Short mmCIF file of C-alpha atoms in Angstrom, two decimals:
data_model
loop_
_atom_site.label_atom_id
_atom_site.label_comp_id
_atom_site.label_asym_id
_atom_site.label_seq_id
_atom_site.Cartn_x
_atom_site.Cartn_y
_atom_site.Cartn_z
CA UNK A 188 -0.58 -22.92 -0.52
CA UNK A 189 2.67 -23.35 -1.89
CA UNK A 190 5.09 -20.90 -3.21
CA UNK A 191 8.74 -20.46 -4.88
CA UNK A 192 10.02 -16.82 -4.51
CA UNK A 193 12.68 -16.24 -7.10
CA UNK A 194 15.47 -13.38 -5.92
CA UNK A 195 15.89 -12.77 -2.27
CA UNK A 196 16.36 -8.55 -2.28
CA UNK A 197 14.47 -6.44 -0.16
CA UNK A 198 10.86 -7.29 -1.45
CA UNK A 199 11.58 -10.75 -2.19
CA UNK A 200 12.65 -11.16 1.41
CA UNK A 201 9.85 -9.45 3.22
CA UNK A 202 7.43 -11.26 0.84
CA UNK A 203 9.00 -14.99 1.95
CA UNK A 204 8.66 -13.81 5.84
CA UNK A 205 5.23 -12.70 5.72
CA UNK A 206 3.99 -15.76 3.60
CA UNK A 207 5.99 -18.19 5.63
CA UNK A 208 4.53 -16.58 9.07
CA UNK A 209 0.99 -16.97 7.46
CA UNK A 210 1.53 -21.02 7.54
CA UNK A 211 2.69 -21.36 4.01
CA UNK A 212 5.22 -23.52 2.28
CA UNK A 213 7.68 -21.37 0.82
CA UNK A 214 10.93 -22.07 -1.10
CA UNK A 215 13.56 -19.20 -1.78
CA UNK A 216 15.73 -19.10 -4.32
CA UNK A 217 18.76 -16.41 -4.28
CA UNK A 218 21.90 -16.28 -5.65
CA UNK A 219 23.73 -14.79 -2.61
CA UNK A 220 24.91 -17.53 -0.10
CA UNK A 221 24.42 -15.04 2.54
CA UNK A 222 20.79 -13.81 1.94
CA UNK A 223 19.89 -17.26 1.59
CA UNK A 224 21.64 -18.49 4.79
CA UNK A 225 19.68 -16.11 6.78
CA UNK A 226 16.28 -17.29 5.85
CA UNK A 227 16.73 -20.77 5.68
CA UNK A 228 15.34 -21.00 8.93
CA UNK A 229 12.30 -19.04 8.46
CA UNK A 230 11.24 -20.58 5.38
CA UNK A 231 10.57 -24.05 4.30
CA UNK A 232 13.54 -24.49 1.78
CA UNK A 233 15.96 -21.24 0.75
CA UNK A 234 18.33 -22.59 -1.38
CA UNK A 235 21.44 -21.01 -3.59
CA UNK A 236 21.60 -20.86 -7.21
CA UNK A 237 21.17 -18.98 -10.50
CA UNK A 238 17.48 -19.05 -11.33
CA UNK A 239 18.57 -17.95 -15.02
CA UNK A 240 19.97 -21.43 -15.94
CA UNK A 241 17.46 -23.85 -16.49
CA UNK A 242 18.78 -26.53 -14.45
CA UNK A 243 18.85 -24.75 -11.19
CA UNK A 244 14.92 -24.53 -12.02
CA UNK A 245 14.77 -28.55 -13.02
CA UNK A 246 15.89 -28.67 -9.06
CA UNK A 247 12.69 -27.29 -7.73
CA UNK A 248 9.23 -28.75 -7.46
CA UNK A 249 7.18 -26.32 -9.97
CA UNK A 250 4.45 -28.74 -10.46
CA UNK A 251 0.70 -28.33 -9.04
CA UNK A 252 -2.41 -26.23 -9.13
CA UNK A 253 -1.41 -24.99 -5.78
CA UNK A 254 1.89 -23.58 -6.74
CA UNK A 255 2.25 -19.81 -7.02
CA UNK A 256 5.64 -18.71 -8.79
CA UNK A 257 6.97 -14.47 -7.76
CA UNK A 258 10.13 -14.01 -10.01
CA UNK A 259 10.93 -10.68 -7.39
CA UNK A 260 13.43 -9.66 -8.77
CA UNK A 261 13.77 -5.81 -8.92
CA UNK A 262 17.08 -4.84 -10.59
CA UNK A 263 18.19 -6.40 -13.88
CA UNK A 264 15.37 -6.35 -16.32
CA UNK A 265 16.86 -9.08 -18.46
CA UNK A 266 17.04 -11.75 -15.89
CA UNK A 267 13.15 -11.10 -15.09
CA UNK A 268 12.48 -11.98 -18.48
CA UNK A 269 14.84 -14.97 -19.00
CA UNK A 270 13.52 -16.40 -15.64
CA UNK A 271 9.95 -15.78 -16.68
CA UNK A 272 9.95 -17.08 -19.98
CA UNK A 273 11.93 -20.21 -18.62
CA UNK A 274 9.15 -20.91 -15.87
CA UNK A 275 6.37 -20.41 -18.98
CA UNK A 276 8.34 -23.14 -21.04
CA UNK A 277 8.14 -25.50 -17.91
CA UNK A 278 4.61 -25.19 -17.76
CA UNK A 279 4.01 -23.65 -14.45
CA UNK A 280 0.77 -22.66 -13.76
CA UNK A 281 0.82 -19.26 -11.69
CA UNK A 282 3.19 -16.53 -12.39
CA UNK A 283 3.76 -13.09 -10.84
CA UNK A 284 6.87 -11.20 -11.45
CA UNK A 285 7.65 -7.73 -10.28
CA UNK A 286 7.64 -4.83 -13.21
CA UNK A 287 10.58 -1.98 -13.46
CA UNK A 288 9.20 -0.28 -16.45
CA UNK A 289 7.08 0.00 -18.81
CA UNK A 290 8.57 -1.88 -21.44
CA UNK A 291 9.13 -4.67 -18.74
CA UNK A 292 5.67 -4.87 -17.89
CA UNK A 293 4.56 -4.81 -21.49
CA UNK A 294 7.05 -7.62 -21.82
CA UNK A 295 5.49 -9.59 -19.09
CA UNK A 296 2.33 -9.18 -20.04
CA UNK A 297 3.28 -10.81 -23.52
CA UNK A 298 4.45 -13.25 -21.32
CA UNK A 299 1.36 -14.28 -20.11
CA UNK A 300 2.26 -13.89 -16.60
CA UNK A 301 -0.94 -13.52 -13.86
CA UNK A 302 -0.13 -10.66 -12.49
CA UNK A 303 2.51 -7.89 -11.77
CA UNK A 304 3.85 -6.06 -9.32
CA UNK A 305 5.07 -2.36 -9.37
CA UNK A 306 6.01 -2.47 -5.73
CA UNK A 307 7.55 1.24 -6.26
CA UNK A 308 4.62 2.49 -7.78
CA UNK A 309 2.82 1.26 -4.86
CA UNK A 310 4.75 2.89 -2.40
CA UNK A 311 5.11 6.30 -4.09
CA UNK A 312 1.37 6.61 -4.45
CA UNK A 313 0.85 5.98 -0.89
CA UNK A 314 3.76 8.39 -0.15
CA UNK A 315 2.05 11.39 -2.12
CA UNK A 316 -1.38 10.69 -0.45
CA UNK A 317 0.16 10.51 3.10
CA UNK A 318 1.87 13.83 2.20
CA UNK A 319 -0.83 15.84 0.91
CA UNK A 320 -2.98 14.19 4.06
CA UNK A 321 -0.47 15.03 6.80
CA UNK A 322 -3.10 16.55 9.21
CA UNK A 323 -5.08 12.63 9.13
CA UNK A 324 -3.07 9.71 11.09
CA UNK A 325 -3.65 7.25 8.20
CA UNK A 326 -5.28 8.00 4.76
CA UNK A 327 -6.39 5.63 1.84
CA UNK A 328 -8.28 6.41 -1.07
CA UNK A 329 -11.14 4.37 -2.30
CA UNK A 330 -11.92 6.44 -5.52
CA UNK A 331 -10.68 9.57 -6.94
CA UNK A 332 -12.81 11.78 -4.89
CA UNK A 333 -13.78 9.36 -1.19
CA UNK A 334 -10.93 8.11 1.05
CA UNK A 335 -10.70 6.44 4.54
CA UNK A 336 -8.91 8.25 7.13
CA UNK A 337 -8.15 7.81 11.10
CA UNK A 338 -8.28 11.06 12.95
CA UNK A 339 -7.40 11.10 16.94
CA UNK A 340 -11.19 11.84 18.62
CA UNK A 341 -11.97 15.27 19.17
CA UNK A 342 -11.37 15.93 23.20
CA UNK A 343 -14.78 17.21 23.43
CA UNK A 344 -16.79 14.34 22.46
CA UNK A 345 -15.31 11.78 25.26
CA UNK A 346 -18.22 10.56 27.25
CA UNK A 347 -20.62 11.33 24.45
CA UNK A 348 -22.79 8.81 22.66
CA UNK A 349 -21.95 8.21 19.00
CA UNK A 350 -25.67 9.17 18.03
CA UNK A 351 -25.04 12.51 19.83
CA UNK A 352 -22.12 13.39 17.35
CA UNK A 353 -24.36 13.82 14.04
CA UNK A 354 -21.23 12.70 12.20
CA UNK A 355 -23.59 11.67 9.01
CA UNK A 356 -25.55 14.91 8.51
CA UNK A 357 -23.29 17.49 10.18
CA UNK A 358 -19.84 16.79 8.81
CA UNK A 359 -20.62 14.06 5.74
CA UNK A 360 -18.86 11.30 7.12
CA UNK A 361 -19.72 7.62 8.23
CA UNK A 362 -17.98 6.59 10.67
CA UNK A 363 -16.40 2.69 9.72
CA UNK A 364 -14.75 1.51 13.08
CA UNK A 365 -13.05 2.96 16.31
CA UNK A 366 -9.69 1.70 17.28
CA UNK A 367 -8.85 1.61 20.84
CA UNK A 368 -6.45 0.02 23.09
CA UNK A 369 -2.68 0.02 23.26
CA UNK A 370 -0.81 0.99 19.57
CA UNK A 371 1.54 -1.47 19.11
CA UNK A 372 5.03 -0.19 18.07
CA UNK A 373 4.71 0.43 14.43
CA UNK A 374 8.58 1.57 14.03
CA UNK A 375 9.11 5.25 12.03
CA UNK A 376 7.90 3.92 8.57
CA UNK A 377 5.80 6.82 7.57
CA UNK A 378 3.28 4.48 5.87
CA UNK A 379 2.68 2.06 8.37
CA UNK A 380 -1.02 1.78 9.46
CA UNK A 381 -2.02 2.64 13.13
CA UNK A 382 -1.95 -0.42 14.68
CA UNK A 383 -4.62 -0.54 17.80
CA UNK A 384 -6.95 -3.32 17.94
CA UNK A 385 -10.49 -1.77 16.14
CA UNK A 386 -13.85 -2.69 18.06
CA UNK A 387 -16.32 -4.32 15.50
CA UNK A 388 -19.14 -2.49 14.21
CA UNK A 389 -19.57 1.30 17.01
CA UNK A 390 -23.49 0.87 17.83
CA UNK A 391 -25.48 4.32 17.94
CA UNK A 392 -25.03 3.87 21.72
CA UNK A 393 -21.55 3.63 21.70
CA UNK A 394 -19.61 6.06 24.30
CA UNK A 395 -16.33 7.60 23.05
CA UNK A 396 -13.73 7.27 25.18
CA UNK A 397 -10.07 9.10 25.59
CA UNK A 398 -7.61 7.65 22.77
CA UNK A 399 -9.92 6.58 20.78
CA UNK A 400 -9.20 7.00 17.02
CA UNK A 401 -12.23 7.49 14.54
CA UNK A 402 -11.69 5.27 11.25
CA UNK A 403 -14.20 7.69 8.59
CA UNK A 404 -15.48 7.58 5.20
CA UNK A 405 -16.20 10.17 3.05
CA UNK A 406 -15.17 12.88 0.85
CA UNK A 407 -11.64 13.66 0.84
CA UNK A 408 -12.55 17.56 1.30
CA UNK A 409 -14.97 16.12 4.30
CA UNK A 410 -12.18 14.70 6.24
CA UNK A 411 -9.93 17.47 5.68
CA UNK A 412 -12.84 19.62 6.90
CA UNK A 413 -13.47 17.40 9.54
CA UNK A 414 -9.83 17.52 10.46
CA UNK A 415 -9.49 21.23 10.59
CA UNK A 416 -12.18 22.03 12.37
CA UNK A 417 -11.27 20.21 15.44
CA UNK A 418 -7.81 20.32 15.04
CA UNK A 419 -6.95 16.41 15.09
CA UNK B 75 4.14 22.94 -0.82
CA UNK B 76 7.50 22.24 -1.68
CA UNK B 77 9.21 18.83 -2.41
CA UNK B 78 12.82 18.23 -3.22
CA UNK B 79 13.02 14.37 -4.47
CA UNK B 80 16.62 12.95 -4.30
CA UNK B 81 16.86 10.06 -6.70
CA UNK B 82 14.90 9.51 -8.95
CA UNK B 83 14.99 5.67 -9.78
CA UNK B 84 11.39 3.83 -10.29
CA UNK B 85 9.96 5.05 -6.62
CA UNK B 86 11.56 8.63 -6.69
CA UNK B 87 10.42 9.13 -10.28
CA UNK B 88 7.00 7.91 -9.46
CA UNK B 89 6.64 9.93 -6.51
CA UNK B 90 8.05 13.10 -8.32
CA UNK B 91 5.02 12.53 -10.88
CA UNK B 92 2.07 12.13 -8.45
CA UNK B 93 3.14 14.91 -6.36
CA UNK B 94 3.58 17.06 -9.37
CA UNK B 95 0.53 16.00 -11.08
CA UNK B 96 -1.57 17.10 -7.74
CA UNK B 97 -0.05 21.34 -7.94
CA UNK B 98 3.13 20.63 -6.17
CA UNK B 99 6.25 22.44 -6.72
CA UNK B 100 8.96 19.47 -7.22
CA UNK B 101 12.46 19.70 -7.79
CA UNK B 102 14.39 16.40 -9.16
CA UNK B 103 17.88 15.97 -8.55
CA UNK B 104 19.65 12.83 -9.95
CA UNK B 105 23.12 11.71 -11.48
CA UNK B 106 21.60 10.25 -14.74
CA UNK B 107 20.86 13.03 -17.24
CA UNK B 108 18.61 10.59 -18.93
CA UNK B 109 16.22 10.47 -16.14
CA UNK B 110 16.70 13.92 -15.28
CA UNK B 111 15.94 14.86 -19.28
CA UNK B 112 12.72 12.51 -19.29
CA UNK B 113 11.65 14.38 -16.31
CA UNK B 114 12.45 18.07 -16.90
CA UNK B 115 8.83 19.05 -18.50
CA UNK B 116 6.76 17.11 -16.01
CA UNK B 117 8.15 18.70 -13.07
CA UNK B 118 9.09 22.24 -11.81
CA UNK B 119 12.89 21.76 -12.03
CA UNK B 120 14.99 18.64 -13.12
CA UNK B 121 18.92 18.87 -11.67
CA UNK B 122 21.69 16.88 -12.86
CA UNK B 123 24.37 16.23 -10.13
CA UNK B 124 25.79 14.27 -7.40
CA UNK B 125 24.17 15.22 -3.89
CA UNK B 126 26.59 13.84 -1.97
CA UNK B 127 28.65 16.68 -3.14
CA UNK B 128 27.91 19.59 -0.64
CA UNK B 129 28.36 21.90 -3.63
CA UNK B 130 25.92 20.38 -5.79
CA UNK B 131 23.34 20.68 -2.39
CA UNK B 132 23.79 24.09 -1.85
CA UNK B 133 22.73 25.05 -5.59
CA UNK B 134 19.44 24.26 -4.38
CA UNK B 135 17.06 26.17 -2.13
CA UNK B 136 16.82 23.98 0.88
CA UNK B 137 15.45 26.46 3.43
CA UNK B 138 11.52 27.21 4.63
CA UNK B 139 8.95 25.65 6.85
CA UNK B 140 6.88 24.32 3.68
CA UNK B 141 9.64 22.48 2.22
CA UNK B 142 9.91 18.69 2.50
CA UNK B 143 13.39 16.69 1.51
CA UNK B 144 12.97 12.94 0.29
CA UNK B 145 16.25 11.00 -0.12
CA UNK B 146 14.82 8.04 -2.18
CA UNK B 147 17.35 6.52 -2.93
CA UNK B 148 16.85 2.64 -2.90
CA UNK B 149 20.66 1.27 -3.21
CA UNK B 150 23.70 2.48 -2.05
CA UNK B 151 23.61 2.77 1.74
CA UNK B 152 26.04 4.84 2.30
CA UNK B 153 25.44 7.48 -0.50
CA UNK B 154 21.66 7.76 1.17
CA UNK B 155 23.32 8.03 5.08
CA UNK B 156 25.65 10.75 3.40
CA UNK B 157 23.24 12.72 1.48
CA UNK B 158 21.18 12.35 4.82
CA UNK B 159 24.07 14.04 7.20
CA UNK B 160 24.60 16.59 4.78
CA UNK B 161 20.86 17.45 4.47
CA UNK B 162 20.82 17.89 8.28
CA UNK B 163 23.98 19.58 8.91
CA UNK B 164 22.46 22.18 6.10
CA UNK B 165 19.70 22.78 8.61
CA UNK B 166 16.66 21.36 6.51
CA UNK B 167 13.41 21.31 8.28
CA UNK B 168 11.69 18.25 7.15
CA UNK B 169 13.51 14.99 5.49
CA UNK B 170 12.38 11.51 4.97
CA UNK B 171 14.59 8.74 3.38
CA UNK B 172 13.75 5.14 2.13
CA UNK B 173 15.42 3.01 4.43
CA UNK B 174 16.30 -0.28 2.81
CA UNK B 175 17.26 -2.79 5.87
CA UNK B 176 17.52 -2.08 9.67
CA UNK B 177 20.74 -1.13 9.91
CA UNK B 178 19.77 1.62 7.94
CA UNK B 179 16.71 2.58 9.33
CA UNK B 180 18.44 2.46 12.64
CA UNK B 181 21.17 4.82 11.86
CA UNK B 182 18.58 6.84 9.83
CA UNK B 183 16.56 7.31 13.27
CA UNK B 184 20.01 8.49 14.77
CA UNK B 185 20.12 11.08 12.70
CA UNK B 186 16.86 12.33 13.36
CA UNK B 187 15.05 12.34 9.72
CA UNK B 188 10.81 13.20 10.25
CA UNK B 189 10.38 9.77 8.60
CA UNK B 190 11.32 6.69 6.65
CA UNK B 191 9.99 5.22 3.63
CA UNK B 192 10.35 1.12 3.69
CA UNK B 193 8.76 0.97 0.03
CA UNK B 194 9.01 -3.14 -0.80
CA UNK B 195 8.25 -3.29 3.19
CA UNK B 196 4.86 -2.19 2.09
CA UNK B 197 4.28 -3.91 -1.12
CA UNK B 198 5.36 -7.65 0.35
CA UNK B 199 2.50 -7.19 2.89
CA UNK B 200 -0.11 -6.26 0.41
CA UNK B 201 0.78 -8.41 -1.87
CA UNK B 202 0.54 -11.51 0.54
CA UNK B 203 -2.26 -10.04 1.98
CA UNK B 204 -3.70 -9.95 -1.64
CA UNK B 205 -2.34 -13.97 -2.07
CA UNK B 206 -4.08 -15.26 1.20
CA UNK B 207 -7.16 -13.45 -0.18
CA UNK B 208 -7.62 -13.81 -3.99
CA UNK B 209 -11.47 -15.27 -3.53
CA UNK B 210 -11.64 -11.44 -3.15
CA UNK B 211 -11.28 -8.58 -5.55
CA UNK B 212 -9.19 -6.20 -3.22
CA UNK B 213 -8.30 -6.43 -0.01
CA UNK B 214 -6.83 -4.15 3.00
CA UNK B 215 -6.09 -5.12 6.79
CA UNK B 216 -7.24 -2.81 9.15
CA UNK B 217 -5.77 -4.71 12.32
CA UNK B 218 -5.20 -8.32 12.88
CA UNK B 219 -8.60 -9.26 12.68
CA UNK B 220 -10.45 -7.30 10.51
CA UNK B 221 -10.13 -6.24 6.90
CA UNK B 222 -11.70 -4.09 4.03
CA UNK B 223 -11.82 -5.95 1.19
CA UNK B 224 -14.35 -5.79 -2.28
CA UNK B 225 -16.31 -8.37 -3.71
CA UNK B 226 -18.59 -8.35 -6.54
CA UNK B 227 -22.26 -8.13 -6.10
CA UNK B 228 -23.90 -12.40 -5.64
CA UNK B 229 -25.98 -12.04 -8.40
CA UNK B 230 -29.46 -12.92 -6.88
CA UNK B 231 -28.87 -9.65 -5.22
CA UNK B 232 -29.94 -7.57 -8.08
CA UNK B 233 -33.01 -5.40 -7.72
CA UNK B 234 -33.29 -6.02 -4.03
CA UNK B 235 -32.55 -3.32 -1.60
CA UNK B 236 -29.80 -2.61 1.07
CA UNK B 237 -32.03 -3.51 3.88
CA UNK B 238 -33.54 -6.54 2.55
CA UNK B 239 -30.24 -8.46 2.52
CA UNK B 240 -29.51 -8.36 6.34
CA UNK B 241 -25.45 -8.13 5.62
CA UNK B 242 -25.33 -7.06 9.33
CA UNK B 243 -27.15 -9.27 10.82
CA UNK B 244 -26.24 -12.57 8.15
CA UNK B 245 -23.23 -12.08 7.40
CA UNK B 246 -21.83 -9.80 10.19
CA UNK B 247 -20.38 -7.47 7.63
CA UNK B 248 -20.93 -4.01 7.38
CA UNK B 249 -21.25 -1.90 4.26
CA UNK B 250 -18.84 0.71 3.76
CA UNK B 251 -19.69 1.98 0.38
CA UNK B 252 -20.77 0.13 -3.53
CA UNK B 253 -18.62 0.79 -6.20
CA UNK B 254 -20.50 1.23 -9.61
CA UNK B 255 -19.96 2.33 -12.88
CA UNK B 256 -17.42 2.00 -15.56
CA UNK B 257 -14.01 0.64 -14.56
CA UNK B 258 -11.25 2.21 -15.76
CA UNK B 259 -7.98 0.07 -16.93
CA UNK B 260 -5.83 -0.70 -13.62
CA UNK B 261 -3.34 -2.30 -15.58
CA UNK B 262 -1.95 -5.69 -14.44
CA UNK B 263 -0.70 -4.93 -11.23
CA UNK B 264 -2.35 -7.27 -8.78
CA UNK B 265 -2.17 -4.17 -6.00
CA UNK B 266 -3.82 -1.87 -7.98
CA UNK B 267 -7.57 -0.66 -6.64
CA UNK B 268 -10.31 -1.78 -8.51
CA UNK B 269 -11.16 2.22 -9.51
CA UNK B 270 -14.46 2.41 -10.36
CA UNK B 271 -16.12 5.26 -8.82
CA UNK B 272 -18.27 4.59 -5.34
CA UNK B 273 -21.75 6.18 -4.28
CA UNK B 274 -21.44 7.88 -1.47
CA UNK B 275 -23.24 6.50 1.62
CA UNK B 276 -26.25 3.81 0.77
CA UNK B 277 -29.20 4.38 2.25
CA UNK B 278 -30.93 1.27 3.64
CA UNK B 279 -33.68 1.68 0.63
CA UNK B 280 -30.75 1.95 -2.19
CA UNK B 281 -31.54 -0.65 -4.97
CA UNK B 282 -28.50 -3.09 -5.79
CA UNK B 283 -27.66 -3.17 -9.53
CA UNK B 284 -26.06 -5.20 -11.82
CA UNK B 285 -22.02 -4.95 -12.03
CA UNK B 286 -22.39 -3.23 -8.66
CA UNK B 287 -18.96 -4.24 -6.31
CA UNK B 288 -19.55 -3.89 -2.57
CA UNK B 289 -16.69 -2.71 0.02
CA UNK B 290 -17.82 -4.79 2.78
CA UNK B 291 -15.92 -4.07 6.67
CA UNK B 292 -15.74 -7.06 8.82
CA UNK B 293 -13.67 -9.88 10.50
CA UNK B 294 -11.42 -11.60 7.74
CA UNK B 295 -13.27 -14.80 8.38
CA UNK B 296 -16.85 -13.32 8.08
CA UNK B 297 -15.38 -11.69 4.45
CA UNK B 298 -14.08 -15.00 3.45
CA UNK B 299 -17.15 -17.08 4.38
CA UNK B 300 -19.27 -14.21 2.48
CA UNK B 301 -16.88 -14.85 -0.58
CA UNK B 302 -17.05 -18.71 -0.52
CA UNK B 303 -21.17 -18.53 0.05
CA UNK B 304 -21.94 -16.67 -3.10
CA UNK B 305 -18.81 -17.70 -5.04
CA UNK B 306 -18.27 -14.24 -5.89
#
């Protein structure tokens, strides 16, 4: 897959790394000499220029089914929308463009763009569930009332079998995977997920062992039972 | 417990709302009244004021074990490392801060804050997880290998039951939950969670109906090949 990342900031940055390292074509357009010079590198083109006039656009390849435009820009509502609107008059096929507001995202979404992003919105959601969850290693919800959350095993279940632990009837919970092995370095970003390896589907057989973390489904007041009452 | 959010630009605002909006006593401080005016009834206290002005800090109550200090501020380096000093020298318990490059989140460690907040960090990798997967209608890494993700229901499912359709065994995915019932609006943000409300555990008799989406657990390529089979 190909794809043209318009602005270069912090999300447009990470966003041309992690596609790039995934075996993708990806072509960066900032205006900053600087941010660009850095990645050019990394990606497959990073080039210089102001995305807002429509020749610097004229320059790029924005033809093909396979093409995937993100205008990522995050400041500077106005040059979103004159970039967007600019890529919809050239014809190009898929469009995503981060959102800052409402008004922007209504905006886009007159546009016609494919999707949006609200990268902040994503973040600060994830932020207040990881706070109110503090007591679980890593927390998601899946609806308003179930979530998935990693606990550290409770010490005294090492050796035991995973049928022996009643985890189903006795505490309400299913348990989804066990990851074990060596965490990985996962830096101090309070959202980052645990990172050791998980082992496949735990058969009723399967014997805990020390460092193991429990990956569990269930209801949110489950796993905060669940939490308390061993203390994990 | 207590939050003090410093900033409040599209993440700090956001987070404000959804800690707020789940019984949490939130204080806003910001130097736009604007902001601060649009927030005032939503949260406990709204502050106009510059916080890296040690004055303007110690108007607030910064002391107790329950209360947790977020600088989220996304630009401006320096007024974030700043605000961060003063925060510490002031002898407050718990503080996280966005971090916006590694410079920042190195000197940010130095200083000894509980946690950092890399906000776009987090939504480039969803959202190019979400790109490499779009056959699928959500999707969440667990570790390198395997994923979450949610697909709708192949439609010669219907009527049949759990166990008939041998998703271990077949397709060497496991179920995690089924998602059924009436979707509420996500918006257009391609990261948002399909949200329609999930059942529980499924038994092994539970009868598949229509409209049902299943959150499947597996290896990425055993999720991919189920999407591609059924087209779903």
């Amino acid at each position: 897959m190909k794809y043209v990342i318009i602005g270069a900031g912090q999300f447009g940055r990470a966003l041309a790394l992690k596609l790039a390292d995934t075996g993708n074509e990806v072509t960066v357009l900032d205006e900053k000499e600087a941010v660009v010079t850095e990645l050019k590198d990394r990606v497959a083109y990073a080039l210089v220029g102001d995305a807002t006039d429509p020749r610097t656009l004229r320059q790029l390849d924005l033809t093909g089914d396979d093409l995937r435009v993100i205008v990522a820009i995050g400041e500077g509502f106005e040059r979103s929308i004159m970039i967007t609107g600019l890529l919809k008059e050239m014809g190009v096929k898929h469009i995503y463009a981060r959102s800052v507001n409402t008004i922007h995202a209504r905006i886009l979404k007159l546009l016609g763009v494919d999707g949006q992003i609200r990268a902040e919105e994503i973040a600060a959601q994830q932020l207040a569930d990881r706070f109110m969850n503090m007591s679980l290693l890593h927390f998601r919800k899946i609806d308003s009332s179930h979530a998935l959350a990693e606990v550290h095993l409770p010490s005294d279940w090492i050796g035991k079998q995973l049928k022996d632990v009643d985890l189903r009837s006795k505490y309400k919970l299913n348990l989804l995977t066990v990851r074990r092995g060596v965490l990985s370095e996962t830096g101090d970003d309070v959202l980052a997920t645990p990172n050791a390896p998980v082992i496949d589907f735990p058969e009723p057989d399967m014997v805990f062992e020390q460092d193991d973390m429990l990956v569990l489904f269930g209801l949110e007041e489950s796993l905060k039972k669940f939490a308390e009452h061993f203390g994990v």
